[in-house]
PDB file of C-alpha atoms in Angstrom:
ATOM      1  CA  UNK A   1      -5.286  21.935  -1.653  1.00 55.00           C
ATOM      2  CA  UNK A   2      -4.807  18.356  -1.053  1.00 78.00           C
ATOM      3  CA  UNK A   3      -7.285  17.225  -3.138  1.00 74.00           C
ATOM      4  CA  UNK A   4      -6.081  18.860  -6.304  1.00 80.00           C
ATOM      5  CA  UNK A   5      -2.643  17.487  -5.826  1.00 84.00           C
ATOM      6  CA  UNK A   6      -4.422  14.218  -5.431  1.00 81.00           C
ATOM      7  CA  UNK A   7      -6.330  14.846  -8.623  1.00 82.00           C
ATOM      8  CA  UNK A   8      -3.032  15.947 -10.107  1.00 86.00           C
ATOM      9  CA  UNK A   9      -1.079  12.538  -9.523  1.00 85.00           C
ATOM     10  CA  UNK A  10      -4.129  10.109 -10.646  1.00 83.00           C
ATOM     11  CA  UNK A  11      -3.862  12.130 -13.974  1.00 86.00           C
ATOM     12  CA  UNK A  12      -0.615  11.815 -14.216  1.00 87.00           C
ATOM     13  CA  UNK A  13      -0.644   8.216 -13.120  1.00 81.00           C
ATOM     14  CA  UNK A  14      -3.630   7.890 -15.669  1.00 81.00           C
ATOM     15  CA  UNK A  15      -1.871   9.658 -18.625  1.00 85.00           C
ATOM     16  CA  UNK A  16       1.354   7.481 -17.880  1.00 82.00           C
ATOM     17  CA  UNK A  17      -0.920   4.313 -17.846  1.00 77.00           C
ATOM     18  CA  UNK A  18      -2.723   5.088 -21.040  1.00 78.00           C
ATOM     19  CA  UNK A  19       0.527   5.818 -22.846  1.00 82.00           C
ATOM     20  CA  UNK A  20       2.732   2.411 -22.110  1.00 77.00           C
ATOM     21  CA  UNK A  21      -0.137   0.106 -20.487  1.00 72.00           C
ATOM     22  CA  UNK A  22       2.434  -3.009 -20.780  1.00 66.00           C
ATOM     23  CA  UNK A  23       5.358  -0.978 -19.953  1.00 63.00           C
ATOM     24  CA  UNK A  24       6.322  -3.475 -16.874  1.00 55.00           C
ATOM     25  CA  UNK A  25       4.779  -7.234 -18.174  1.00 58.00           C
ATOM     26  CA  UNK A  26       8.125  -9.246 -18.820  1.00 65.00           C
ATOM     27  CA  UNK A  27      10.180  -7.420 -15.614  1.00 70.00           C
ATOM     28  CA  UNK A  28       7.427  -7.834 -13.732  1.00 68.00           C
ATOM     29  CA  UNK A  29       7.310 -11.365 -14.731  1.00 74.00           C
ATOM     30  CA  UNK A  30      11.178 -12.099 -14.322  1.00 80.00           C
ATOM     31  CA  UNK A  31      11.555 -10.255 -10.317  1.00 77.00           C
ATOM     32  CA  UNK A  32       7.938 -11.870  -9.688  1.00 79.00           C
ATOM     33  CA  UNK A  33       9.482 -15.249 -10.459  1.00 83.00           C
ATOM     34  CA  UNK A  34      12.968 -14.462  -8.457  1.00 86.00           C
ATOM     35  CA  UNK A  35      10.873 -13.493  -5.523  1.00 85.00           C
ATOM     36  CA  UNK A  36       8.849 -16.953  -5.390  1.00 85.00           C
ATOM     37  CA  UNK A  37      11.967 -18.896  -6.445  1.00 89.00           C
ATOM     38  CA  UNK A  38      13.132 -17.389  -3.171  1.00 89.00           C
ATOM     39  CA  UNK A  39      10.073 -17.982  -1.305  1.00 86.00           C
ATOM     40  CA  UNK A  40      10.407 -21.912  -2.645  1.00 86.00           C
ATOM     41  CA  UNK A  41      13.755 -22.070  -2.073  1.00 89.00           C
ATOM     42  CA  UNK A  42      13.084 -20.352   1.533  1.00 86.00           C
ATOM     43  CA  UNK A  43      10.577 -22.654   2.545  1.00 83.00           C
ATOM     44  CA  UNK A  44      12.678 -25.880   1.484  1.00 88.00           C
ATOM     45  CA  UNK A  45      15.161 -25.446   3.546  1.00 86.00           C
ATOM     46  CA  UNK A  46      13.228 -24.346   6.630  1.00 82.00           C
ATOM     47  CA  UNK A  47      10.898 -27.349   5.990  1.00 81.00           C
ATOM     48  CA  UNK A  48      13.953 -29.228   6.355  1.00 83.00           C
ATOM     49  CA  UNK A  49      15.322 -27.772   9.543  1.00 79.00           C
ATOM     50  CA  UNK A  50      11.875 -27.600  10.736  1.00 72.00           C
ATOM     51  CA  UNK A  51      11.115 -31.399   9.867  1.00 74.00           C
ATOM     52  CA  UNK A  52      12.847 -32.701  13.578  1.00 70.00           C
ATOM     53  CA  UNK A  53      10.882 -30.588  15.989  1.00 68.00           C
ATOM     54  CA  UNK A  54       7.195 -31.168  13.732  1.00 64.00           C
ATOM     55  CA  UNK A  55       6.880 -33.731  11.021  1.00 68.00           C
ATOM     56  CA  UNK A  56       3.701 -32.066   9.968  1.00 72.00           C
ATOM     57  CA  UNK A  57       4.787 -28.447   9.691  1.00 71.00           C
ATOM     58  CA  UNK A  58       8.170 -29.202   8.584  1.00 77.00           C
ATOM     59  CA  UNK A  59       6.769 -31.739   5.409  1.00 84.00           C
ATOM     60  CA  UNK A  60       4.182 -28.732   4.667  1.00 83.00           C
ATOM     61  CA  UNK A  61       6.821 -26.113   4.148  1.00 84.00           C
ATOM     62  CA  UNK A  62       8.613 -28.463   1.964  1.00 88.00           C
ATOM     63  CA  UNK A  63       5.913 -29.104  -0.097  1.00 90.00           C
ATOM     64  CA  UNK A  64       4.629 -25.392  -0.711  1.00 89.00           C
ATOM     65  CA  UNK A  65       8.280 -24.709  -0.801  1.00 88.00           C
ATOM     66  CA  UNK A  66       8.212 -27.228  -4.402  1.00 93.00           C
ATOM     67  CA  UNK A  67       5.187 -25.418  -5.334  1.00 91.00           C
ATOM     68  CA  UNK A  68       6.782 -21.468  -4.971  1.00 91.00           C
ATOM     69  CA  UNK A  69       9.867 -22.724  -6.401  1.00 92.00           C
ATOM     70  CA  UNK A  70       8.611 -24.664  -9.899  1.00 92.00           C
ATOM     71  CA  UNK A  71       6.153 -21.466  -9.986  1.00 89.00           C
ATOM     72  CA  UNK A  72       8.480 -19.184 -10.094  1.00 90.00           C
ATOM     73  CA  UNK A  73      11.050 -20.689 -12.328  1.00 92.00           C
ATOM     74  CA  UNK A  74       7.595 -20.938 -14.567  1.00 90.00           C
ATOM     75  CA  UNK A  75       7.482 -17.342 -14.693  1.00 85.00           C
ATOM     76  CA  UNK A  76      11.003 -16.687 -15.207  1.00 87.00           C
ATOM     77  CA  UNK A  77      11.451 -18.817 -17.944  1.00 88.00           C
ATOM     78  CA  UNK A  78       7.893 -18.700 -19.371  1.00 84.00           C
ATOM     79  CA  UNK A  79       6.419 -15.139 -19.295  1.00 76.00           C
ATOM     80  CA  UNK A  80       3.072 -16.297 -20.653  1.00 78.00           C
ATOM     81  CA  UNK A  81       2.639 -18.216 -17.559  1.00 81.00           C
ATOM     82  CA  UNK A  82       2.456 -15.175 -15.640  1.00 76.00           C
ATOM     83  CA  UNK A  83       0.085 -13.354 -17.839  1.00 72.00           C
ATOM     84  CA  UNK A  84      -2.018 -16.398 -17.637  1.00 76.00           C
ATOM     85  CA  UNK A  85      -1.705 -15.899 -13.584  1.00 77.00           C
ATOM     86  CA  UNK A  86      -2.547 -12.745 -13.638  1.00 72.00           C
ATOM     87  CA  UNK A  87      -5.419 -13.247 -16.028  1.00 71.00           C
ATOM     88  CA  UNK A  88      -6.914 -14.756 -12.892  1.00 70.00           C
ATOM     89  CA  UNK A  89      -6.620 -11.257 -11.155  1.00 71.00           C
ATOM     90  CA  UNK A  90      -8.644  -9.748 -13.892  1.00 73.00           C
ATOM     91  CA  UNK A  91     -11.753 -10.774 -12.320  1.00 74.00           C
ATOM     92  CA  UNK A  92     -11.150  -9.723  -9.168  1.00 77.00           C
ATOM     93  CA  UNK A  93      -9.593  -6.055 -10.187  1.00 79.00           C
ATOM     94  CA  UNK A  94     -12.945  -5.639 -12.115  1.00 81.00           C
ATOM     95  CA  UNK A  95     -15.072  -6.549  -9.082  1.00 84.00           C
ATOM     96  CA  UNK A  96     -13.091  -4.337  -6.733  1.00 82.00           C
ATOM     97  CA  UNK A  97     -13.971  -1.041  -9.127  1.00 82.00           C
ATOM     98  CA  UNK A  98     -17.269  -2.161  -8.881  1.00 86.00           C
ATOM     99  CA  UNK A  99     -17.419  -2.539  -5.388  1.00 84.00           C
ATOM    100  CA  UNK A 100     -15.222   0.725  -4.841  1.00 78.00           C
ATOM    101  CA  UNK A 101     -17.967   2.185  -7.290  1.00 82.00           C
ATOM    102  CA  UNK A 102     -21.041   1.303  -5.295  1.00 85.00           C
ATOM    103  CA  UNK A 103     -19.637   2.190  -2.051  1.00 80.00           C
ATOM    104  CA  UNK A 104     -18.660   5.558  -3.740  1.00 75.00           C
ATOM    105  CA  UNK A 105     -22.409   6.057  -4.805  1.00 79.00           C
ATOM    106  CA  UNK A 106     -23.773   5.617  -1.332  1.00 79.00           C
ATOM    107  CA  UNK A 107     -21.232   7.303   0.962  1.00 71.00           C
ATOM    108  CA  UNK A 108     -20.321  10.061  -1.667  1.00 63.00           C
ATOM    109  CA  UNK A 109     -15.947   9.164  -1.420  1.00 55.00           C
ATOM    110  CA  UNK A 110     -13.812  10.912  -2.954  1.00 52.00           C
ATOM    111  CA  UNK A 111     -16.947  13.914  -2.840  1.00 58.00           C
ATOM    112  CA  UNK A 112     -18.930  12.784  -5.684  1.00 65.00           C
ATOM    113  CA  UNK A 113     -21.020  10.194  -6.308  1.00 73.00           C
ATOM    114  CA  UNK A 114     -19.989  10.447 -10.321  1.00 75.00           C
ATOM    115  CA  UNK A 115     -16.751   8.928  -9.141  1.00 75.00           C
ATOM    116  CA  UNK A 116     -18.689   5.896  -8.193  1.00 80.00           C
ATOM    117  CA  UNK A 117     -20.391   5.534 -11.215  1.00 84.00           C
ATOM    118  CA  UNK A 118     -17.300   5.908 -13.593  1.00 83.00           C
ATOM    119  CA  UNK A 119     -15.968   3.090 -11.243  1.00 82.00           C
ATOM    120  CA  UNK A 120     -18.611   0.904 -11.933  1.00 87.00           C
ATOM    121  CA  UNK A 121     -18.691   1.364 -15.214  1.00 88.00           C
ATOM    122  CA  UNK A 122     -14.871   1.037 -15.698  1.00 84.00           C
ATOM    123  CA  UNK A 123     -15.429  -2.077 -13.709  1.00 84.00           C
ATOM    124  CA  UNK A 124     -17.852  -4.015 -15.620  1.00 88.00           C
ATOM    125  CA  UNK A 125     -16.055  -2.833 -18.797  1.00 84.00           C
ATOM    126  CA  UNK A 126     -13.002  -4.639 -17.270  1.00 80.00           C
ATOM    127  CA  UNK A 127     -14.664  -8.069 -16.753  1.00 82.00           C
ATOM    128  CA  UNK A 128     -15.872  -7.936 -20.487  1.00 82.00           C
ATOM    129  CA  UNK A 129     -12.734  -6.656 -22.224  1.00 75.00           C
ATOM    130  CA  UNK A 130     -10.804  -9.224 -19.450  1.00 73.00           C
ATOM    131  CA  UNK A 131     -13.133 -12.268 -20.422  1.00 73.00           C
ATOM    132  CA  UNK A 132     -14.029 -11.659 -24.293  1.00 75.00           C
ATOM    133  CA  UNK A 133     -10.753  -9.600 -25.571  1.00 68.00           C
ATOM    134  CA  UNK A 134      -7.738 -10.950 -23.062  1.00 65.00           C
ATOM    135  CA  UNK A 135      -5.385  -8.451 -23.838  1.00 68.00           C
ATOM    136  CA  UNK A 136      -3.509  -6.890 -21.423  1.00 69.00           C
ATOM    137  CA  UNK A 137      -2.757  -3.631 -22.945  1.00 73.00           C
ATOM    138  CA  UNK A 138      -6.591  -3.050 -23.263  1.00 74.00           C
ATOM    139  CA  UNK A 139      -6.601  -3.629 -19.728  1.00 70.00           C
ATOM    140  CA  UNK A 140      -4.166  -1.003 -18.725  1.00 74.00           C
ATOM    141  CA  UNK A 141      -5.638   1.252 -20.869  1.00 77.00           C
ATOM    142  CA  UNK A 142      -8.751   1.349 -18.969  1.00 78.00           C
ATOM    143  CA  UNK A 143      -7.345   1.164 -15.726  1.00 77.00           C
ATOM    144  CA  UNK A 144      -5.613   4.614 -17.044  1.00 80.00           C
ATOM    145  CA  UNK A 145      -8.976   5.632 -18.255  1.00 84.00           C
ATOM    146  CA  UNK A 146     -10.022   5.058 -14.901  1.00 80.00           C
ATOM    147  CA  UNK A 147      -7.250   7.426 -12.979  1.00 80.00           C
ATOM    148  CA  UNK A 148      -7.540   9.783 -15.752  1.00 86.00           C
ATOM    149  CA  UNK A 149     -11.119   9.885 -15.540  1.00 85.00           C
ATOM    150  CA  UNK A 150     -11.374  10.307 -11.375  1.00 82.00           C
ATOM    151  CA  UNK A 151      -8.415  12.684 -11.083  1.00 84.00           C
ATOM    152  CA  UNK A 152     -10.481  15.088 -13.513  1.00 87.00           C
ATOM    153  CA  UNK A 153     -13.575  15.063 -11.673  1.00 83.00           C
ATOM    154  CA  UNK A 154     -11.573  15.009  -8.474  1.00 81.00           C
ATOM    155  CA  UNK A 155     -10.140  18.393  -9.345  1.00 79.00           C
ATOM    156  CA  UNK A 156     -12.947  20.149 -10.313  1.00 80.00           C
ATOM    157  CA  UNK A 157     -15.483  19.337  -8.235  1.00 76.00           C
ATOM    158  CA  UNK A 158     -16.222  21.546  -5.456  1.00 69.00           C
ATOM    159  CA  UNK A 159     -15.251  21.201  -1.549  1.00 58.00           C
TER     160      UNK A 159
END
């Protein structure tokens, strides 16, 4: 039983995906850059109060803490910045369904090796379209494809 309800939320999840794959780019962008504006801001002033005890530690905070904060106010103010960020991630989401996909093949997870396979294949279909195309809603779309894709053959494959 708790496999099919499993198999029923990564369809869901996958339908939801394939229908608004950038649903979430600009908010994501704007709290992503309040967070490391934070973090910068954060690390500032404990560089600061840390600077006394150790030099070292305290001048290293300060300087990451420059870093988080002109980073963040990037992506706040320059959305485009973050999609270029998380370009960088493309590469390694494509190589983890590949590696979830060949671990899947050999130890049978999930209960089928065919699970491992559509990872793979989703995977190096990700690293093209993330390389050659560069849009993101392709992306989400076959990250949708993906949970779509597993949550079927999750629920009707036998125990």
């Amino acid at each position: 039983m708790q496999k099919n309800t499993l198999a029923i939320v990564l369809i869901i999840l996958g339908l939801i995906v394939l229908a608004f794959p950038l649903l979430g780019l600009v908010p994501i962008s704007i709290l992503t850059g309040l967070g490391v504006a934070f973090l910068g801001i954060g690390l500032i002033l404990a560089g600061f109060s840390d600077r006394a005890e150790n030099s070292g530690l305290g001048l290293l905070e300060i300087v990451l803490g420059i870093i988080a904060l002109v980073l963040g106010l990037g992506f706040i103010l320059n959305p485009g910045l973050f999609s270029f960020v998380a370009g960088l991630l493309v590469a390694m989401a494509g190589l983890f369904l590949i590696i979830i996909g060949i671990v899947a093949v050999f130890t049978k997870a999930g209960g089928s090796r065919w699970n491992g396979v559509v990872a793979i294949i989703i995977g190096i279909i990700y690293l093209i379209f993330g390389y050659i195309i560069k849009d993101p809603f392709w992306l989400g779309a076959l990250i949708g494809l993906w949970l779509l894709i597993t949550g079927i053959l999750m629920f009707f494959q036998k125990d």
